[in-house]
Short mmCIF file of C-alpha atoms in Angstrom, two decimals:
data_model
loop_
_atom_site.label_atom_id
_atom_site.label_comp_id
_atom_site.label_asym_id
_atom_site.label_seq_id
_atom_site.Cartn_x
_atom_site.Cartn_y
_atom_site.Cartn_z
CA GLU E 1 0.00 0.00 0.00
CA ILE E 2 1.26 3.45 -0.89
CA VAL E 3 1.43 5.69 2.15
CA MET E 4 0.69 9.37 1.56
CA THR E 5 2.26 11.70 4.12
CA GLN E 6 1.12 15.31 4.31
CA SER E 7 2.94 18.16 6.00
CA PRO E 8 2.41 20.14 8.03
CA ALA E 9 -0.54 18.78 9.95
CA THR E 10 -1.70 22.32 10.65
CA LEU E 11 -0.78 25.50 8.83
CA SER E 12 -1.57 28.87 10.38
CA VAL E 13 -1.77 31.59 7.75
CA SER E 14 -3.05 35.14 7.65
CA PRO E 15 -5.57 36.10 4.95
CA GLY E 16 -3.77 37.31 1.85
CA GLU E 17 -0.66 35.28 2.59
CA ARG E 18 0.67 32.36 0.57
CA ALA E 19 0.17 28.79 1.77
CA THR E 20 2.29 25.84 0.70
CA LEU E 21 1.13 22.31 1.49
CA SER E 22 3.21 19.20 0.84
CA CYS E 23 2.44 15.55 0.21
CA ARG E 24 4.91 12.73 -0.15
CA ALA E 25 4.15 9.27 -1.54
CA SER E 26 6.01 6.22 -0.26
CA GLN E 27 6.60 5.15 -3.87
CA SER E 28 6.13 6.79 -7.25
CA VAL E 29 2.56 7.50 -8.34
CA GLY E 30 3.52 9.32 -11.52
CA ASN E 31 1.01 12.11 -12.09
CA ASN E 32 -1.95 10.09 -10.82
CA PHE E 33 -2.44 12.42 -7.92
CA ALA E 34 -5.14 14.75 -6.65
CA TRP E 35 -5.81 17.41 -4.02
CA TYR E 36 -9.16 17.88 -2.30
CA GLN E 37 -10.55 20.57 -0.02
CA GLN E 38 -13.04 19.77 2.72
CA LYS E 39 -14.98 22.16 4.92
CA PRO E 40 -16.89 21.09 8.04
CA GLY E 41 -20.09 19.24 7.26
CA GLN E 42 -19.37 19.10 3.54
CA PRO E 43 -18.03 16.42 1.22
CA PRO E 44 -14.55 16.83 -0.21
CA ARG E 45 -14.22 19.00 -3.32
CA LEU E 46 -11.71 18.20 -6.04
CA LEU E 47 -9.17 21.00 -6.51
CA ILE E 48 -6.36 19.51 -8.56
CA TYR E 49 -6.01 16.29 -10.55
CA GLY E 50 -3.20 14.92 -12.66
CA ALA E 51 -0.93 16.60 -10.09
CA SER E 52 -1.28 20.05 -11.69
CA THR E 53 -4.61 20.43 -13.51
CA ARG E 54 -7.16 22.63 -11.79
CA ALA E 55 -10.64 21.16 -11.65
CA THR E 56 -13.50 23.04 -13.24
CA GLY E 57 -14.43 26.16 -11.31
CA ILE E 58 -11.35 26.18 -9.07
CA PRO E 59 -9.79 29.66 -8.77
CA ALA E 60 -6.38 30.30 -10.28
CA ARG E 61 -4.90 31.03 -6.84
CA PHE E 62 -4.78 27.24 -6.36
CA SER E 63 -1.92 25.50 -8.13
CA GLY E 64 -0.45 22.03 -7.93
CA SER E 65 3.00 20.80 -8.81
CA GLY E 66 5.21 17.76 -8.54
CA SER E 67 5.35 14.24 -9.84
CA GLY E 68 6.54 10.85 -8.71
CA THR E 69 6.72 11.06 -4.93
CA GLU E 70 6.75 14.77 -4.06
CA PHE E 71 3.78 17.07 -4.56
CA THR E 72 2.88 20.60 -3.55
CA LEU E 73 -0.36 22.56 -3.36
CA THR E 74 0.10 26.32 -3.33
CA ILE E 75 -2.59 28.83 -2.50
CA SER E 76 -1.16 32.11 -3.67
CA SER E 77 -3.24 34.49 -1.56
CA LEU E 78 -5.50 32.95 1.06
CA GLN E 79 -9.10 34.04 1.08
CA SER E 80 -11.47 33.52 4.00
CA GLU E 81 -13.21 30.67 2.17
CA ASP E 82 -9.94 28.76 1.81
CA PHE E 83 -9.63 27.90 5.49
CA ALA E 84 -10.35 24.18 5.45
CA VAL E 85 -8.74 20.76 5.52
CA TYR E 86 -6.82 19.64 2.44
CA TYR E 87 -6.22 16.03 1.46
CA CYS E 88 -3.93 14.52 -1.09
CA GLN E 89 -4.70 11.24 -2.85
CA GLN E 90 -2.95 8.83 -5.18
CA TYR E 91 -4.91 6.93 -7.79
CA ASN E 92 -2.02 5.11 -9.42
CA ASN E 93 -2.16 1.92 -7.36
CA TRP E 94 -4.67 -0.18 -5.46
CA PRO E 95 -5.69 0.48 -2.80
CA ARG E 96 -6.28 4.15 -3.45
CA THR E 97 -4.90 6.09 -0.52
CA PHE E 98 -5.29 9.54 0.99
CA GLY E 99 -3.00 11.61 3.12
CA GLN E 100 -4.03 12.36 6.68
CA GLY E 101 -4.91 15.95 5.85
CA THR E 102 -3.52 19.42 6.43
CA LYS E 103 -5.70 21.89 8.30
CA VAL E 104 -5.26 25.45 7.10
CA GLU E 105 -6.34 27.78 9.88
CA ILE E 106 -6.49 31.50 10.39
CA LYS E 107 -3.42 32.97 12.06
CA GLU V 1 -27.71 19.22 -12.58
CA VAL V 2 -25.34 16.43 -11.65
CA GLN V 3 -26.24 14.83 -8.35
CA LEU V 4 -25.19 11.89 -6.22
CA VAL V 5 -27.51 11.21 -3.31
CA GLU V 6 -26.68 8.56 -0.73
CA SER V 7 -29.22 6.87 1.50
CA GLY V 8 -29.55 3.88 3.78
CA GLY V 9 -27.36 4.95 6.66
CA GLY V 10 -28.42 4.69 10.27
CA LEU V 11 -27.80 3.01 13.59
CA VAL V 12 -26.97 -0.69 13.47
CA GLN V 13 -25.82 -3.10 16.15
CA PRO V 14 -22.38 -4.69 16.05
CA GLY V 15 -22.45 -7.73 13.79
CA GLY V 16 -25.37 -6.33 11.85
CA SER V 17 -25.83 -5.49 8.19
CA LEU V 18 -26.81 -2.44 6.21
CA ARG V 19 -27.24 -1.60 2.54
CA LEU V 20 -26.30 1.83 1.29
CA SER V 21 -27.57 3.29 -1.96
CA CYS V 22 -26.37 6.14 -4.14
CA ALA V 23 -28.75 7.59 -6.70
CA ALA V 24 -27.10 9.35 -9.63
CA SER V 25 -28.71 11.91 -11.89
CA GLY V 26 -27.73 14.51 -14.45
CA PHE V 27 -25.13 12.40 -16.24
CA THR V 28 -24.79 9.07 -18.05
CA PHE V 29 -24.17 6.93 -14.99
CA SER V 30 -23.39 3.79 -16.97
CA ASN V 31 -20.31 5.44 -18.51
CA TYR V 32 -18.48 6.11 -15.26
CA ASN V 33 -16.60 4.14 -12.66
CA MET V 34 -17.84 4.62 -9.12
CA ASN V 35 -16.39 4.50 -5.65
CA TRP V 36 -17.32 4.47 -1.99
CA VAL V 37 -15.18 6.52 0.38
CA ARG V 38 -15.75 6.81 4.12
CA GLN V 39 -14.77 9.18 6.87
CA ALA V 40 -14.90 8.25 10.53
CA PRO V 41 -15.97 11.05 12.87
CA GLY V 42 -13.18 13.62 13.15
CA LYS V 43 -10.87 11.53 10.97
CA GLY V 44 -9.53 11.54 7.43
CA LEU V 45 -10.75 9.97 4.22
CA GLU V 46 -10.56 6.23 3.55
CA TRP V 47 -11.26 4.71 0.15
CA VAL V 48 -13.55 1.69 0.54
CA SER V 49 -14.43 0.18 -2.82
CA TYR V 50 -14.45 0.65 -6.58
CA ILE V 51 -16.65 -0.71 -9.34
CA PRO V 52 -16.05 -0.13 -13.06
CA SER V 53 -18.68 1.30 -15.37
CA SER V 54 -19.59 -2.09 -16.82
CA SER V 55 -17.55 -5.27 -16.64
CA GLY V 56 -14.16 -5.40 -15.03
CA THR V 57 -12.36 -5.83 -11.74
CA ILE V 58 -13.92 -4.69 -8.50
CA TYR V 59 -11.60 -3.57 -5.71
CA TYR V 60 -11.97 -3.34 -1.95
CA ALA V 61 -9.92 -1.94 0.88
CA ASP V 62 -8.44 -4.70 3.02
CA SER V 63 -10.41 -3.37 5.98
CA VAL V 64 -13.72 -4.31 4.34
CA LYS V 65 -12.79 -7.19 2.05
CA GLY V 66 -15.03 -10.18 2.60
CA ARG V 67 -17.60 -8.11 4.50
CA PHE V 68 -18.69 -5.43 2.02
CA THR V 69 -20.01 -5.90 -1.51
CA ILE V 70 -20.23 -3.10 -4.06
CA SER V 71 -22.69 -3.33 -6.93
CA ARG V 72 -24.49 -1.11 -9.40
CA ASP V 73 -27.65 -1.10 -11.46
CA ASN V 74 -27.03 1.03 -14.53
CA ALA V 75 -30.69 0.80 -15.54
CA LYS V 76 -31.63 2.44 -12.24
CA ASN V 77 -28.65 4.83 -12.17
CA SER V 78 -27.79 3.46 -8.75
CA LEU V 79 -24.75 2.33 -6.81
CA TYR V 80 -24.92 0.10 -3.75
CA LEU V 81 -22.79 -1.01 -0.84
CA GLN V 82 -23.91 -4.10 1.07
CA MET V 83 -22.21 -4.11 4.46
CA THR V 84 -22.18 -7.12 6.77
CA SER V 85 -20.46 -8.07 10.04
CA LEU V 86 -20.31 -4.43 10.97
CA GLY V 87 -18.11 -3.29 13.80
CA ALA V 88 -17.51 -0.03 15.63
CA GLU V 89 -14.61 0.66 13.27
CA ASP V 90 -17.10 0.94 10.40
CA THR V 91 -18.80 3.95 11.97
CA ALA V 92 -18.36 6.73 9.43
CA VAL V 93 -19.95 8.96 6.87
CA TYR V 94 -20.03 7.03 3.61
CA TYR V 95 -19.69 8.99 0.39
CA CYS V 96 -20.22 7.80 -3.14
CA ALA V 97 -17.97 9.44 -5.70
CA SER V 98 -17.69 9.42 -9.47
CA SER V 99 -14.86 10.23 -11.83
CA LEU V 100 -17.14 12.31 -14.04
CA TYR V 101 -15.09 15.50 -13.84
CA CYS V 102 -11.66 13.89 -14.00
CA SER V 103 -11.13 14.03 -17.78
CA GLY V 104 -10.63 10.30 -18.03
CA GLY V 105 -8.57 10.02 -14.89
CA SER V 106 -9.52 8.25 -11.71
CA CYS V 107 -9.81 11.09 -9.25
CA TYR V 108 -13.12 11.68 -7.49
CA SER V 109 -15.55 14.36 -8.56
CA PRO V 110 -18.37 14.82 -7.89
CA TRP V 111 -19.12 13.44 -4.44
CA GLY V 112 -22.43 12.88 -2.76
CA GLN V 113 -23.31 14.54 0.53
CA GLY V 114 -22.75 11.32 2.43
CA THR V 115 -24.79 9.06 4.69
CA LEU V 116 -23.86 8.36 8.31
CA VAL V 117 -23.48 4.78 9.51
CA THR V 118 -23.25 4.31 13.25
CA VAL V 119 -22.42 0.89 14.64
CA SER V 120 -23.29 0.72 18.30
CA SER V 121 -25.24 -1.36 20.78
#
């Protein structure tokens, strides 16, 4: 099973600042990688797939990069609606696996 | 409008069974692979099971293999998860998820709103 490790667990950021979230896979997943955002009481929402492709309707301030085992989600200028939990996921191997999540909170 | 609506959750005793349903609308359900993903209270996301659009290999997480059965009825635009031998560790919100918006990839979008399964005596 591929283990996805996210860092940090919690990220405290002021509105308007840049946020950088990381995810590491225990073995290569190529570009078969996604980021999701989840707010309390809501299902996850797809942000990025294919490691760097923004999903439909996702603002340009969200960008994804990386391939293989190291991936990054960057939020260029945090808005109030971006404070949430972010999960990474690999869909290269079975079983599909998620990271444990990074909570982005208001500083 | 594309929608996935789960139902069938509730309170069940340890060792019991439950059948979850996911009703799809607004897209050609039969063309898309489907998944169940769960989230225990206050915890992260755990993929549970996958079923292809038509024929093909079905996959399960080790934690549910032999206890859960995924199925679909393309004529009814519905996805199912039959759960047996339930334990406290199965308590979670269960989401169904499609790969409709993944441009041929296997990410998950959209998701349903989820249905809560609570296993307790």
